mmCIF file of C-alpha atoms in Angstrom:
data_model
loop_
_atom_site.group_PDB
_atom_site.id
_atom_site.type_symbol
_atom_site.label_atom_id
_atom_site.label_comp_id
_atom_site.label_asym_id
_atom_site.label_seq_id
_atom_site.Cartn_x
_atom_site.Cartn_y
_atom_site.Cartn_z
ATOM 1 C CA UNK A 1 94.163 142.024 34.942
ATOM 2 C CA UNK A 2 91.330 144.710 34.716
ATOM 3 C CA UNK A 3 88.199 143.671 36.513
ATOM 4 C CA UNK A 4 85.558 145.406 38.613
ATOM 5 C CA UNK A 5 86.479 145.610 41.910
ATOM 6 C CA UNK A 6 84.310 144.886 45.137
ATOM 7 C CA UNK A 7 85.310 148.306 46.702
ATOM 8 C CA UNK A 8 85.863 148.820 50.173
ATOM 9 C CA UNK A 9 83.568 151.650 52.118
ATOM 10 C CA UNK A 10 85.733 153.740 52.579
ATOM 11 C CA UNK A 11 85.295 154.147 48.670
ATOM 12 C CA UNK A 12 89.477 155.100 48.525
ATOM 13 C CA UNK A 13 90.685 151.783 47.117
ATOM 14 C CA UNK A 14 89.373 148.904 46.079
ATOM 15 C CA UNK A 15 88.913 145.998 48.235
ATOM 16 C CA UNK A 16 89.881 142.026 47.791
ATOM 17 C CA UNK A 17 88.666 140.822 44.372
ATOM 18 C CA UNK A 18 85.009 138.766 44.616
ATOM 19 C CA UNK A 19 84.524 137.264 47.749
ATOM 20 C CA UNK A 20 84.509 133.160 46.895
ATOM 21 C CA UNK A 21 85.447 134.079 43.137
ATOM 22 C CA UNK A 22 88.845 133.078 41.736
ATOM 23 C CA UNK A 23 90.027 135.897 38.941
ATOM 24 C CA UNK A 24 91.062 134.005 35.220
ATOM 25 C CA UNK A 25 94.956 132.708 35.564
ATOM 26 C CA UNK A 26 97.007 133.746 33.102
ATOM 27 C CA UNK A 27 97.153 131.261 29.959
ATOM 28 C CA UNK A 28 93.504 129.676 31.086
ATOM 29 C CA UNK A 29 91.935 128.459 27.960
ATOM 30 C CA UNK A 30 88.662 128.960 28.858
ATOM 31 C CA UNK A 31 86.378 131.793 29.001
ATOM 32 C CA UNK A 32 84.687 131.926 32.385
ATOM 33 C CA UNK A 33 83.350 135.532 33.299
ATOM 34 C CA UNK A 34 82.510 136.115 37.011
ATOM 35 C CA UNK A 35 80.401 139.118 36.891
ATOM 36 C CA UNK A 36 77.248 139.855 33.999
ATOM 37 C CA UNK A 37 76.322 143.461 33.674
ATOM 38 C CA UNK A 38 72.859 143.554 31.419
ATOM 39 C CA UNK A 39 73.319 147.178 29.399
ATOM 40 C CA UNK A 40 71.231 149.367 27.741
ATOM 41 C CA UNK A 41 72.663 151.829 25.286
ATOM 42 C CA UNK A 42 70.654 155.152 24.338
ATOM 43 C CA UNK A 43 72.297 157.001 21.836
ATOM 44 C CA UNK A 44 71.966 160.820 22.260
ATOM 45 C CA UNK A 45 70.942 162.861 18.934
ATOM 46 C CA UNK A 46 70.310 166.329 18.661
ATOM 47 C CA UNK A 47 69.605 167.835 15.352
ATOM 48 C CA UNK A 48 70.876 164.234 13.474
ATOM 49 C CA UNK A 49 73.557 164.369 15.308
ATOM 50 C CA UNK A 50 74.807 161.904 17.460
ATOM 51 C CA UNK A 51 76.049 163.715 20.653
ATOM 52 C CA UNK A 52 76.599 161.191 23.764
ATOM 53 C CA UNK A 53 74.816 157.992 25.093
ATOM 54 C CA UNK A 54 73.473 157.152 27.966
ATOM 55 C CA UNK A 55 74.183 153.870 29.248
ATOM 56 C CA UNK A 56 72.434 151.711 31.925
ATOM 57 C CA UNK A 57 74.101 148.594 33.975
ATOM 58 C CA UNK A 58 72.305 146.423 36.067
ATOM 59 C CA UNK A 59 74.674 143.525 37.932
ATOM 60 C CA UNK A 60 73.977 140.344 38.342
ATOM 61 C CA UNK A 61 72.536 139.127 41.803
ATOM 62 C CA UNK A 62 75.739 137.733 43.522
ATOM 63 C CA UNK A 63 77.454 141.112 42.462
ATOM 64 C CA UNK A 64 75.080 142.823 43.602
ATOM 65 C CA UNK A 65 74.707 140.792 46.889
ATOM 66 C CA UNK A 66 78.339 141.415 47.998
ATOM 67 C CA UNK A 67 78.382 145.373 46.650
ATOM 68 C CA UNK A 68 75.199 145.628 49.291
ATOM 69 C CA UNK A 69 76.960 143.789 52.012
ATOM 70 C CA UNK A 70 80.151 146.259 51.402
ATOM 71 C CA UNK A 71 78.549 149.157 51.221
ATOM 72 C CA UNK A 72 75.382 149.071 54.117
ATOM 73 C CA UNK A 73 77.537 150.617 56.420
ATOM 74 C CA UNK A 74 74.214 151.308 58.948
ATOM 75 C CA UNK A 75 73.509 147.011 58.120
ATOM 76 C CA UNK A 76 69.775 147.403 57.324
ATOM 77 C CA UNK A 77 69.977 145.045 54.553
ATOM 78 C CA UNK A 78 69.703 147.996 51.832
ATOM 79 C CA UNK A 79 71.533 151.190 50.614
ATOM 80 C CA UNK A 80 70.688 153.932 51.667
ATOM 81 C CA UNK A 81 70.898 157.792 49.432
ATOM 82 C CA UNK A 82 74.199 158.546 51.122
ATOM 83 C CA UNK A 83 75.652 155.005 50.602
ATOM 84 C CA UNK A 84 74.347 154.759 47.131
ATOM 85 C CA UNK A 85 76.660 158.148 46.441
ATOM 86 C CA UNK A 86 79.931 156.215 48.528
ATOM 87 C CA UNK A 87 79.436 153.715 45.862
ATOM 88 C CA UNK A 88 79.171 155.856 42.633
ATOM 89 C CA UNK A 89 82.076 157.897 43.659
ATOM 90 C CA UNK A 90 83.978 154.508 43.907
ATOM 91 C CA UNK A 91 83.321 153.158 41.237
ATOM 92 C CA UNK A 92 83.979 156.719 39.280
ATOM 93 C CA UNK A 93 87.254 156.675 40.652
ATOM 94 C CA UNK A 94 87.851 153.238 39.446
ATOM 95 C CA UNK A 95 86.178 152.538 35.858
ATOM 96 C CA UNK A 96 87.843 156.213 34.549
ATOM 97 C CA UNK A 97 90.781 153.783 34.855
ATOM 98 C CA UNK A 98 89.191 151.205 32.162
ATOM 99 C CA UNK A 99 86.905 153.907 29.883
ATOM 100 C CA UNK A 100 84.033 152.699 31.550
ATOM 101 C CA UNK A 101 84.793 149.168 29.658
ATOM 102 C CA UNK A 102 84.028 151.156 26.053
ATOM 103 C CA UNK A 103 84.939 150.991 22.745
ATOM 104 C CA UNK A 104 83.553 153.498 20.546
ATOM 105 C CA UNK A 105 85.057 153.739 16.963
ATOM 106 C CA UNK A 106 84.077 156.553 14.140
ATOM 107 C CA UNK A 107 85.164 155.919 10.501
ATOM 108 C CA UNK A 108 87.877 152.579 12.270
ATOM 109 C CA UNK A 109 89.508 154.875 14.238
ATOM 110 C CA UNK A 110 88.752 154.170 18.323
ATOM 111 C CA UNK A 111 87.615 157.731 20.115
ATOM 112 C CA UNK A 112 89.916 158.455 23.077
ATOM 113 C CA UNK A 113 88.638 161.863 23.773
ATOM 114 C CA UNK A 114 85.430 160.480 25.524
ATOM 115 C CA UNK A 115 83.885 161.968 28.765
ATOM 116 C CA UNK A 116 82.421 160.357 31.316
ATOM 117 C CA UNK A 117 79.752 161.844 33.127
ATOM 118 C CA UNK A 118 77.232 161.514 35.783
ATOM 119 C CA UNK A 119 77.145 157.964 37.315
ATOM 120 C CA UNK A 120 74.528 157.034 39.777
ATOM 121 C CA UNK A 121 73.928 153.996 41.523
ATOM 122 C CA UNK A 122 70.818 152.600 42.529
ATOM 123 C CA UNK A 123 69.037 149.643 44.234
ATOM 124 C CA UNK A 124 66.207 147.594 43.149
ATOM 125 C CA UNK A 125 65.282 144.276 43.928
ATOM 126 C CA UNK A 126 68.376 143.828 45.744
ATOM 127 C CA UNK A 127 70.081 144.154 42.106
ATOM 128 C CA UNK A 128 72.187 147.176 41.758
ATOM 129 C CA UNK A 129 72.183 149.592 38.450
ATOM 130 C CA UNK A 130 74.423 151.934 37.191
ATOM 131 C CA UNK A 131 73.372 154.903 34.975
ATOM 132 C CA UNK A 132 76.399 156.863 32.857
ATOM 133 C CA UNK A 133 76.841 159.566 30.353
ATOM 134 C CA UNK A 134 79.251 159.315 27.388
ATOM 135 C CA UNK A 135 79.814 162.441 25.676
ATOM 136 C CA UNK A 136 81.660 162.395 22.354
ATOM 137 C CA UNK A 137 83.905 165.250 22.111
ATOM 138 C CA UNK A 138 82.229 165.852 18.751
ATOM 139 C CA UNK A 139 78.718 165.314 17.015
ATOM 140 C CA UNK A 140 78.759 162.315 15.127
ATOM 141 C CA UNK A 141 76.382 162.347 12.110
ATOM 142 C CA UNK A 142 75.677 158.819 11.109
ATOM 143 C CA UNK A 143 74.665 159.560 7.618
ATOM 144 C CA UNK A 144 78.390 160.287 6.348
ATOM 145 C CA UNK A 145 80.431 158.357 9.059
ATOM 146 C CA UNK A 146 80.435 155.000 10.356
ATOM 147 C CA UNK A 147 79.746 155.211 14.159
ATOM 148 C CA UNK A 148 80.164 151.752 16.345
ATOM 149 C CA UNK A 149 79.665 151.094 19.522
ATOM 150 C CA UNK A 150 81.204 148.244 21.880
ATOM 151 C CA UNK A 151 81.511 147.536 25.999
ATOM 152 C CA UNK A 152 83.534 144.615 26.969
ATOM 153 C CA UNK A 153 86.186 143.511 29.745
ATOM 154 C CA UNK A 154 89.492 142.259 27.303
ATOM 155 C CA UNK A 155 89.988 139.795 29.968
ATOM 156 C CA UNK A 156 86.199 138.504 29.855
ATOM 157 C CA UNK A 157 86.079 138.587 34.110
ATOM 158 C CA UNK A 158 83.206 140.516 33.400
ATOM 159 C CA UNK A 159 80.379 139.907 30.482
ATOM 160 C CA UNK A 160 78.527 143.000 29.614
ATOM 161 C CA UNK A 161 75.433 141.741 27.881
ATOM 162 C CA UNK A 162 72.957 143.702 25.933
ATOM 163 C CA UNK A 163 69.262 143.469 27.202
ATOM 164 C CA UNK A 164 67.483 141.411 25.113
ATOM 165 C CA UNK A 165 64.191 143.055 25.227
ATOM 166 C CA UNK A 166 65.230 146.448 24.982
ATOM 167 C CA UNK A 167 69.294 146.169 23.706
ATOM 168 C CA UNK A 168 69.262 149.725 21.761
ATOM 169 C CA UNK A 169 67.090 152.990 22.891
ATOM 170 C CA UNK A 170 67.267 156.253 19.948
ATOM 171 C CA UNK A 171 66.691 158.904 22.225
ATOM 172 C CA UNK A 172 66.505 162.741 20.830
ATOM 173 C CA UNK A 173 65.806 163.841 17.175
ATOM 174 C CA UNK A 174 67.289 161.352 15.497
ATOM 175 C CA UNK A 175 66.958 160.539 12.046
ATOM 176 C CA UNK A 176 64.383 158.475 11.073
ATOM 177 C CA UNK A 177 66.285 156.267 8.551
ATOM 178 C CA UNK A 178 68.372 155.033 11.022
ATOM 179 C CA UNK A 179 68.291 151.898 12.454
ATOM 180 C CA UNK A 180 71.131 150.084 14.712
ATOM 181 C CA UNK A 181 72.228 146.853 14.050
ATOM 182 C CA UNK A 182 74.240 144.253 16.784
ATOM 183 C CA UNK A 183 76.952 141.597 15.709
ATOM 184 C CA UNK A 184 80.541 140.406 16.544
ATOM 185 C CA UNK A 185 83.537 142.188 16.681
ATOM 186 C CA UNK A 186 85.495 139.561 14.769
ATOM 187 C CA UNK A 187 88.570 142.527 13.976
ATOM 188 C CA UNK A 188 89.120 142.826 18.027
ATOM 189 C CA UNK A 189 88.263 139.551 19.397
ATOM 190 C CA UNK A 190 89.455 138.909 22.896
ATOM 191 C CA UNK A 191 90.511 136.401 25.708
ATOM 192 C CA UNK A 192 92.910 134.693 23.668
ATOM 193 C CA UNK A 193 91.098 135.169 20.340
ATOM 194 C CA UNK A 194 88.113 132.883 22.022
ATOM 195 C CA UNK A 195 85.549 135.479 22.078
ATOM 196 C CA UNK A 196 84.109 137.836 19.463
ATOM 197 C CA UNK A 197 82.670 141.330 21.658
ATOM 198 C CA UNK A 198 79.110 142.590 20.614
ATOM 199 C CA UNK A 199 79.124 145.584 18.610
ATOM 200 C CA UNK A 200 76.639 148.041 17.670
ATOM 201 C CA UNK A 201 76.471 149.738 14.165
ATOM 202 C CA UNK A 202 74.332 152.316 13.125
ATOM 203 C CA UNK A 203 73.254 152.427 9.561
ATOM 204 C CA UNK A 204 70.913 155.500 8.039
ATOM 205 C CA UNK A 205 70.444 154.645 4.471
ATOM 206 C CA UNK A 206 69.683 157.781 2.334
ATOM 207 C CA UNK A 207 68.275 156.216 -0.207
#
């Protein structure tokens, strides 16, 4: 099973699964997801083109409770620059196992080729936030090809929710015919073909 970890401080391996939280068994028919990330996608355009996007995550309170308690290694109920940059690198280590929980497709066909860049972590409100780079390893124009974009655990431990006031940023000279567009992944549904993943289309009309 592929979940995010709670990571030890040492920030080598990750530690015990969610304190007080039971992962999915195998075979459970029902969708119960123990951690919510709230994500907002920026695509990236330069020239038309799109180029990368930036992503934010922001984790739900108990998450975020329990990463804080791991990770305050000087216990003064907050994270501090230098444990704020233990936790990035541990979590670098460990989503580049999972593609950062992405799907992004161009013309049906999934990208592998994608790099993942510059992850921060931060602390606010006792939540914590995660800010990421995805850089495709080509432009993408969205005029002529049909770019999507999904994030999603396949074993729905985690739900990665877009933000409802602010789901979808354009960021960068993009063309200003295009619009994005959100609705179900009902090709690649998930957890036992229970659940139907957001996805994110991009449509630029030319006409």
């Amino acid at each position: 099973m592929t979940f995010l970890p709670r990571f030890s401080r040492t920030g080598a391996l990750p530690a015990a699964a969610l304190a007080g939280l039971v992962a999915l068994a195998p075979g459970s028919a029902d969708p119960h997801p123990h951690v919510w990330i709230d994500t907002v996608v920026k695509p990236q355009f330069v020239g038309g083109m799109v180029t990368a996007f930036e992503i934010d995550w922001t984790f739900d309170d108990l998450y975020s409770f329990l990463v804080i308690d791991d990770f305050d290694s000087n216990k003064n109920g907050t994270l501090d620059p230098d444990e704020l940059a233990a936790l990035a690198k541990a979590s670098r280590d460990t989503l580049g196992l999972t593609d950062y929980f992405t799907r992004i497709t161009l013309d049906g066909e999934r990208l592998r080729n994608l790099n993942f860049e510059n992850l921060t972590a931060t602390s606010f409100l006792e939540r914590i936030s995660y800010h990421f780079v995805i850089k495709l390893e080509a432009p993408v124009d969205p005029r002529t090809q049909n770019l999507t974009f999904a994030t999603y655990d396949e074993n729905y431990y985690i739900e990665i929710l877009l933000n409802e006031q602010d789901p979808v940023r354009f960021e960068g000279d993009w063309p200003r015919a295009c619009r994005y567009e959100i609705g179900r992944d009902e090709v690649n549904r998930i957890y036992f073909d229970l659940v139907a993943p957001t996805i994110v289309t991009f449509p630029c009309p030319t006409s």
